[in-house]
Amino acid sequence: MMTIFDIIADPTRRQILDLLLQRPHTVNELVGAVEISQPGISKQLRILREAGLVDVQQEAQMRWYELRPEPLQEIDKWLSAYRQMWSSRYERLDEYLKQVQEEDKHHGDE
């Protein structure tokens, strides 16, 4: 069974998710935007639906695919530790740069 990480590892599926983040799309719209065949888009949408990342709404003969962001919370949770690490590093860099600027001011006054 594929994990959410396996599913979003595919660049085509990520591109589809990016498009669906903007608004719901039909298969034909996705075919034009992603530039792969209709069967290829349908296959990727099936994988995304099975993972719970996409919902389908039928409107007459049209099927609209829209993003379900809730499953992405698993990734967000995993990434939070990395965000904290980078935030800490940026804060230290900011402190260092302020220190360098202060030292430059003092050397400029001499």
PDB file of N, CA, C and O in Angstrom, residues 70-106:
ATOM      1  N   GLU A  70      -6.984  17.567   3.927  1.00  0.00           N
ATOM      2  CA  GLU A  70      -6.810  16.933   5.243  1.00  0.00           C
ATOM      3  C   GLU A  70      -5.715  15.863   5.277  1.00  0.00           C
ATOM      4  O   GLU A  70      -4.921  15.848   6.218  1.00  0.00           O
ATOM      5  N   PRO A  71      -5.625  14.979   4.285  1.00  0.00           N
ATOM      6  CA  PRO A  71      -4.555  13.967   4.344  1.00  0.00           C
ATOM      7  C   PRO A  71      -3.144  14.562   4.312  1.00  0.00           C
ATOM      8  O   PRO A  71      -2.191  13.926   4.752  1.00  0.00           O
ATOM      9  N   LEU A  72      -3.023  15.778   3.819  1.00  0.00           N
ATOM     10  CA  LEU A  72      -1.707  16.416   3.767  1.00  0.00           C
ATOM     11  C   LEU A  72      -1.233  16.860   5.149  1.00  0.00           C
ATOM     12  O   LEU A  72      -0.067  17.203   5.330  1.00  0.00           O
ATOM     13  N   GLN A  73      -2.119  16.820   6.130  1.00  0.00           N
ATOM     14  CA  GLN A  73      -1.735  17.187   7.498  1.00  0.00           C
ATOM     15  C   GLN A  73      -0.650  16.257   8.032  1.00  0.00           C
ATOM     16  O   GLN A  73       0.189  16.677   8.832  1.00  0.00           O
ATOM     17  N   GLU A  74      -0.644  15.011   7.594  1.00  0.00           N
ATOM     18  CA  GLU A  74       0.394  14.064   8.014  1.00  0.00           C
ATOM     19  C   GLU A  74       1.770  14.582   7.599  1.00  0.00           C
ATOM     20  O   GLU A  74       2.728  14.532   8.374  1.00  0.00           O
ATOM     21  N   ILE A  75       1.855  15.105   6.394  1.00  0.00           N
ATOM     22  CA  ILE A  75       3.121  15.647   5.905  1.00  0.00           C
ATOM     23  C   ILE A  75       3.469  16.923   6.648  1.00  0.00           C
ATOM     24  O   ILE A  75       4.616  17.136   7.037  1.00  0.00           O
ATOM     25  N   ASP A  76       2.473  17.765   6.860  1.00  0.00           N
ATOM     26  CA  ASP A  76       2.707  19.004   7.588  1.00  0.00           C
ATOM     27  C   ASP A  76       3.218  18.719   8.997  1.00  0.00           C
ATOM     28  O   ASP A  76       4.150  19.379   9.467  1.00  0.00           O
ATOM     29  N   LYS A  77       2.648  17.732   9.626  1.00  0.00           N
ATOM     30  CA  LYS A  77       3.079  17.359  10.979  1.00  0.00           C
ATOM     31  C   LYS A  77       4.537  16.881  10.956  1.00  0.00           C
ATOM     32  O   LYS A  77       5.345  17.264  11.801  1.00  0.00           O
ATOM     33  N   TRP A  78       4.881  16.068   9.984  1.00  0.00           N
ATOM     34  CA  TRP A  78       6.243  15.554   9.858  1.00  0.00           C
ATOM     35  C   TRP A  78       7.229  16.693   9.594  1.00  0.00           C
ATOM     36  O   TRP A  78       8.331  16.718  10.132  1.00  0.00           O
ATOM     37  N   LEU A  79       6.816  17.651   8.770  1.00  0.00           N
ATOM     38  CA  LEU A  79       7.694  18.761   8.415  1.00  0.00           C
ATOM     39  C   LEU A  79       7.864  19.773   9.542  1.00  0.00           C
ATOM     40  O   LEU A  79       8.822  20.548   9.527  1.00  0.00           O
ATOM     41  N   SER A  80       6.977  19.779  10.517  1.00  0.00           N
ATOM     42  CA  SER A  80       7.033  20.807  11.562  1.00  0.00           C
ATOM     43  C   SER A  80       8.365  20.795  12.305  1.00  0.00           C
ATOM     44  O   SER A  80       8.897  21.854  12.647  1.00  0.00           O
ATOM     45  N   ALA A  81       8.929  19.631  12.565  1.00  0.00           N
ATOM     46  CA  ALA A  81      10.221  19.559  13.248  1.00  0.00           C
ATOM     47  C   ALA A  81      11.306  20.215  12.400  1.00  0.00           C
ATOM     48  O   ALA A  81      12.195  20.902  12.926  1.00  0.00           O
ATOM     49  N   TYR A  82      11.239  20.028  11.097  1.00  0.00           N
ATOM     50  CA  TYR A  82      12.223  20.637  10.205  1.00  0.00           C
ATOM     51  C   TYR A  82      12.035  22.147  10.134  1.00  0.00           C
ATOM     52  O   TYR A  82      13.001  22.907  10.081  1.00  0.00           O
ATOM     53  N   ARG A  83      10.783  22.601  10.155  1.00  0.00           N
ATOM     54  CA  ARG A  83      10.506  24.039  10.164  1.00  0.00           C
ATOM     55  C   ARG A  83      11.096  24.676  11.415  1.00  0.00           C
ATOM     56  O   ARG A  83      11.692  25.748  11.352  1.00  0.00           O
ATOM     57  N   GLN A  84      10.916  24.006  12.552  1.00  0.00           N
ATOM     58  CA  GLN A  84      11.465  24.526  13.807  1.00  0.00           C
ATOM     59  C   GLN A  84      12.983  24.613  13.728  1.00  0.00           C
ATOM     60  O   GLN A  84      13.581  25.587  14.180  1.00  0.00           O
ATOM     61  N   MET A  85      13.622  23.597  13.158  1.00  0.00           N
ATOM     62  CA  MET A  85      15.068  23.601  13.019  1.00  0.00           C
ATOM     63  C   MET A  85      15.517  24.784  12.165  1.00  0.00           C
ATOM     64  O   MET A  85      16.425  25.521  12.539  1.00  0.00           O
ATOM     65  N   TRP A  86      14.869  24.981  11.006  1.00  0.00           N
ATOM     66  CA  TRP A  86      15.255  26.075  10.122  1.00  0.00           C
ATOM     67  C   TRP A  86      14.960  27.417  10.765  1.00  0.00           C
ATOM     68  O   TRP A  86      15.752  28.366  10.628  1.00  0.00           O
ATOM     69  N   SER A  87      13.877  27.534  11.472  1.00  0.00           N
ATOM     70  CA  SER A  87      13.544  28.779  12.154  1.00  0.00           C
ATOM     71  C   SER A  87      14.625  29.134  13.164  1.00  0.00           C
ATOM     72  O   SER A  87      15.076  30.280  13.240  1.00  0.00           O
ATOM     73  N   SER A  88      15.075  28.145  13.916  1.00  0.00           N
ATOM     74  CA  SER A  88      16.131  28.358  14.895  1.00  0.00           C
ATOM     75  C   SER A  88      17.419  28.804  14.201  1.00  0.00           C
ATOM     76  O   SER A  88      18.108  29.722  14.659  1.00  0.00           O
ATOM     77  N   ARG A  89      17.740  28.184  13.095  1.00  0.00           N
ATOM     78  CA  ARG A  89      18.951  28.559  12.354  1.00  0.00           C
ATOM     79  C   ARG A  89      18.850  29.969  11.784  1.00  0.00           C
ATOM     80  O   ARG A  89      19.812  30.728  11.800  1.00  0.00           O
ATOM     81  N   TYR A  90      17.679  30.322  11.289  1.00  0.00           N
ATOM     82  CA  TYR A  90      17.502  31.678  10.766  1.00  0.00           C
ATOM     83  C   TYR A  90      17.611  32.714  11.880  1.00  0.00           C
ATOM     84  O   TYR A  90      18.158  33.796  11.680  1.00  0.00           O
ATOM     85  N   GLU A  91      17.078  32.393  13.049  1.00  0.00           N
ATOM     86  CA  GLU A  91      17.187  33.310  14.178  1.00  0.00           C
ATOM     87  C   GLU A  91      18.648  33.518  14.567  1.00  0.00           C
ATOM     88  O   GLU A  91      19.074  34.646  14.831  1.00  0.00           O
ATOM     89  N   ARG A  92      19.431  32.433  14.603  1.00  0.00           N
ATOM     90  CA  ARG A  92      20.854  32.555  14.921  1.00  0.00           C
ATOM     91  C   ARG A  92      21.582  33.366  13.855  1.00  0.00           C
ATOM     92  O   ARG A  92      22.445  34.192  14.163  1.00  0.00           O
ATOM     93  N   LEU A  93      21.240  33.156  12.595  1.00  0.00           N
ATOM     94  CA  LEU A  93      21.847  33.920  11.511  1.00  0.00           C
ATOM     95  C   LEU A  93      21.503  35.395  11.659  1.00  0.00           C
ATOM     96  O   LEU A  93      22.363  36.265  11.499  1.00  0.00           O
ATOM     97  N   ASP A  94      20.252  35.683  11.970  1.00  0.00           N
ATOM     98  CA  ASP A  94      19.816  37.065  12.159  1.00  0.00           C
ATOM     99  C   ASP A  94      20.599  37.726  13.291  1.00  0.00           C
ATOM    100  O   ASP A  94      21.070  38.863  13.155  1.00  0.00           O
ATOM    101  N   GLU A  95      20.772  37.007  14.394  1.00  0.00           N
ATOM    102  CA  GLU A  95      21.546  37.536  15.519  1.00  0.00           C
ATOM    103  C   GLU A  95      22.995  37.791  15.101  1.00  0.00           C
ATOM    104  O   GLU A  95      23.577  38.823  15.447  1.00  0.00           O
ATOM    105  N   TYR A  96      23.573  36.869  14.361  1.00  0.00           N
ATOM    106  CA  TYR A  96      24.952  37.018  13.900  1.00  0.00           C
ATOM    107  C   TYR A  96      25.089  38.237  12.993  1.00  0.00           C
ATOM    108  O   TYR A  96      26.019  39.036  13.132  1.00  0.00           O
ATOM    109  N   LEU A  97      24.154  38.411  12.060  1.00  0.00           N
ATOM    110  CA  LEU A  97      24.219  39.547  11.147  1.00  0.00           C
ATOM    111  C   LEU A  97      24.071  40.870  11.880  1.00  0.00           C
ATOM    112  O   LEU A  97      24.748  41.854  11.555  1.00  0.00           O
ATOM    113  N   LYS A  98      23.215  40.912  12.894  1.00  0.00           N
ATOM    114  CA  LYS A  98      23.083  42.125  13.702  1.00  0.00           C
ATOM    115  C   LYS A  98      24.391  42.422  14.431  1.00  0.00           C
ATOM    116  O   LYS A  98      24.814  43.569  14.522  1.00  0.00           O
ATOM    117  N   GLN A  99      25.036  41.382  14.941  1.00  0.00           N
ATOM    118  CA  GLN A  99      26.312  41.534  15.631  1.00  0.00           C
ATOM    119  C   GLN A  99      27.370  42.085  14.676  1.00  0.00           C
ATOM    120  O   GLN A  99      28.121  43.001  15.017  1.00  0.00           O
ATOM    121  N   VAL A 100      27.428  41.548  13.467  1.00  0.00           N
ATOM    122  CA  VAL A 100      28.390  42.012  12.466  1.00  0.00           C
ATOM    123  C   VAL A 100      28.121  43.466  12.109  1.00  0.00           C
ATOM    124  O   VAL A 100      29.052  44.275  11.994  1.00  0.00           O
ATOM    125  N   GLN A 101      26.856  43.833  11.960  1.00  0.00           N
ATOM    126  CA  GLN A 101      26.510  45.225  11.642  1.00  0.00           C
ATOM    127  C   GLN A 101      26.941  46.161  12.774  1.00  0.00           C
ATOM    128  O   GLN A 101      27.448  47.252  12.518  1.00  0.00           O
ATOM    129  N   GLU A 102      26.725  45.755  14.008  1.00  0.00           N
ATOM    130  CA  GLU A 102      27.143  46.564  15.159  1.00  0.00           C
ATOM    131  C   GLU A 102      28.660  46.731  15.173  1.00  0.00           C
ATOM    132  O   GLU A 102      29.163  47.827  15.421  1.00  0.00           O
ATOM    133  N   GLU A 103      29.387  45.643  14.902  1.00  0.00           N
ATOM    134  CA  GLU A 103      30.849  45.716  14.861  1.00  0.00           C
ATOM    135  C   GLU A 103      31.315  46.641  13.742  1.00  0.00           C
ATOM    136  O   GLU A 103      32.257  47.420  13.920  1.00  0.00           O
ATOM    137  N   ASP A 104      30.652  46.586  12.607  1.00  0.00           N
ATOM    138  CA  ASP A 104      30.989  47.476  11.489  1.00  0.00           C
ATOM    139  C   ASP A 104      30.752  48.932  11.862  1.00  0.00           C
ATOM    140  O   ASP A 104      31.543  49.817  11.505  1.00  0.00           O
ATOM    141  N   LYS A 105      29.665  49.205  12.590  1.00  0.00           N
ATOM    142  CA  LYS A 105      29.382  50.578  13.026  1.00  0.00           C
ATOM    143  C   LYS A 105      30.488  51.072  13.933  1.00  0.00           C
ATOM    144  O   LYS A 105      30.942  52.214  13.794  1.00  0.00           O
ATOM    145  N   HIS A 106      30.914  50.252  14.901  1.00  0.00           N
ATOM    146  CA  HIS A 106      31.941  50.649  15.849  1.00  0.00           C
ATOM    147  C   HIS A 106      33.279  50.872  15.141  1.00  0.00           C
ATOM    148  O   HIS A 106      34.004  51.792  15.466  1.00  0.00           O
TER     149      HIS A 106
END
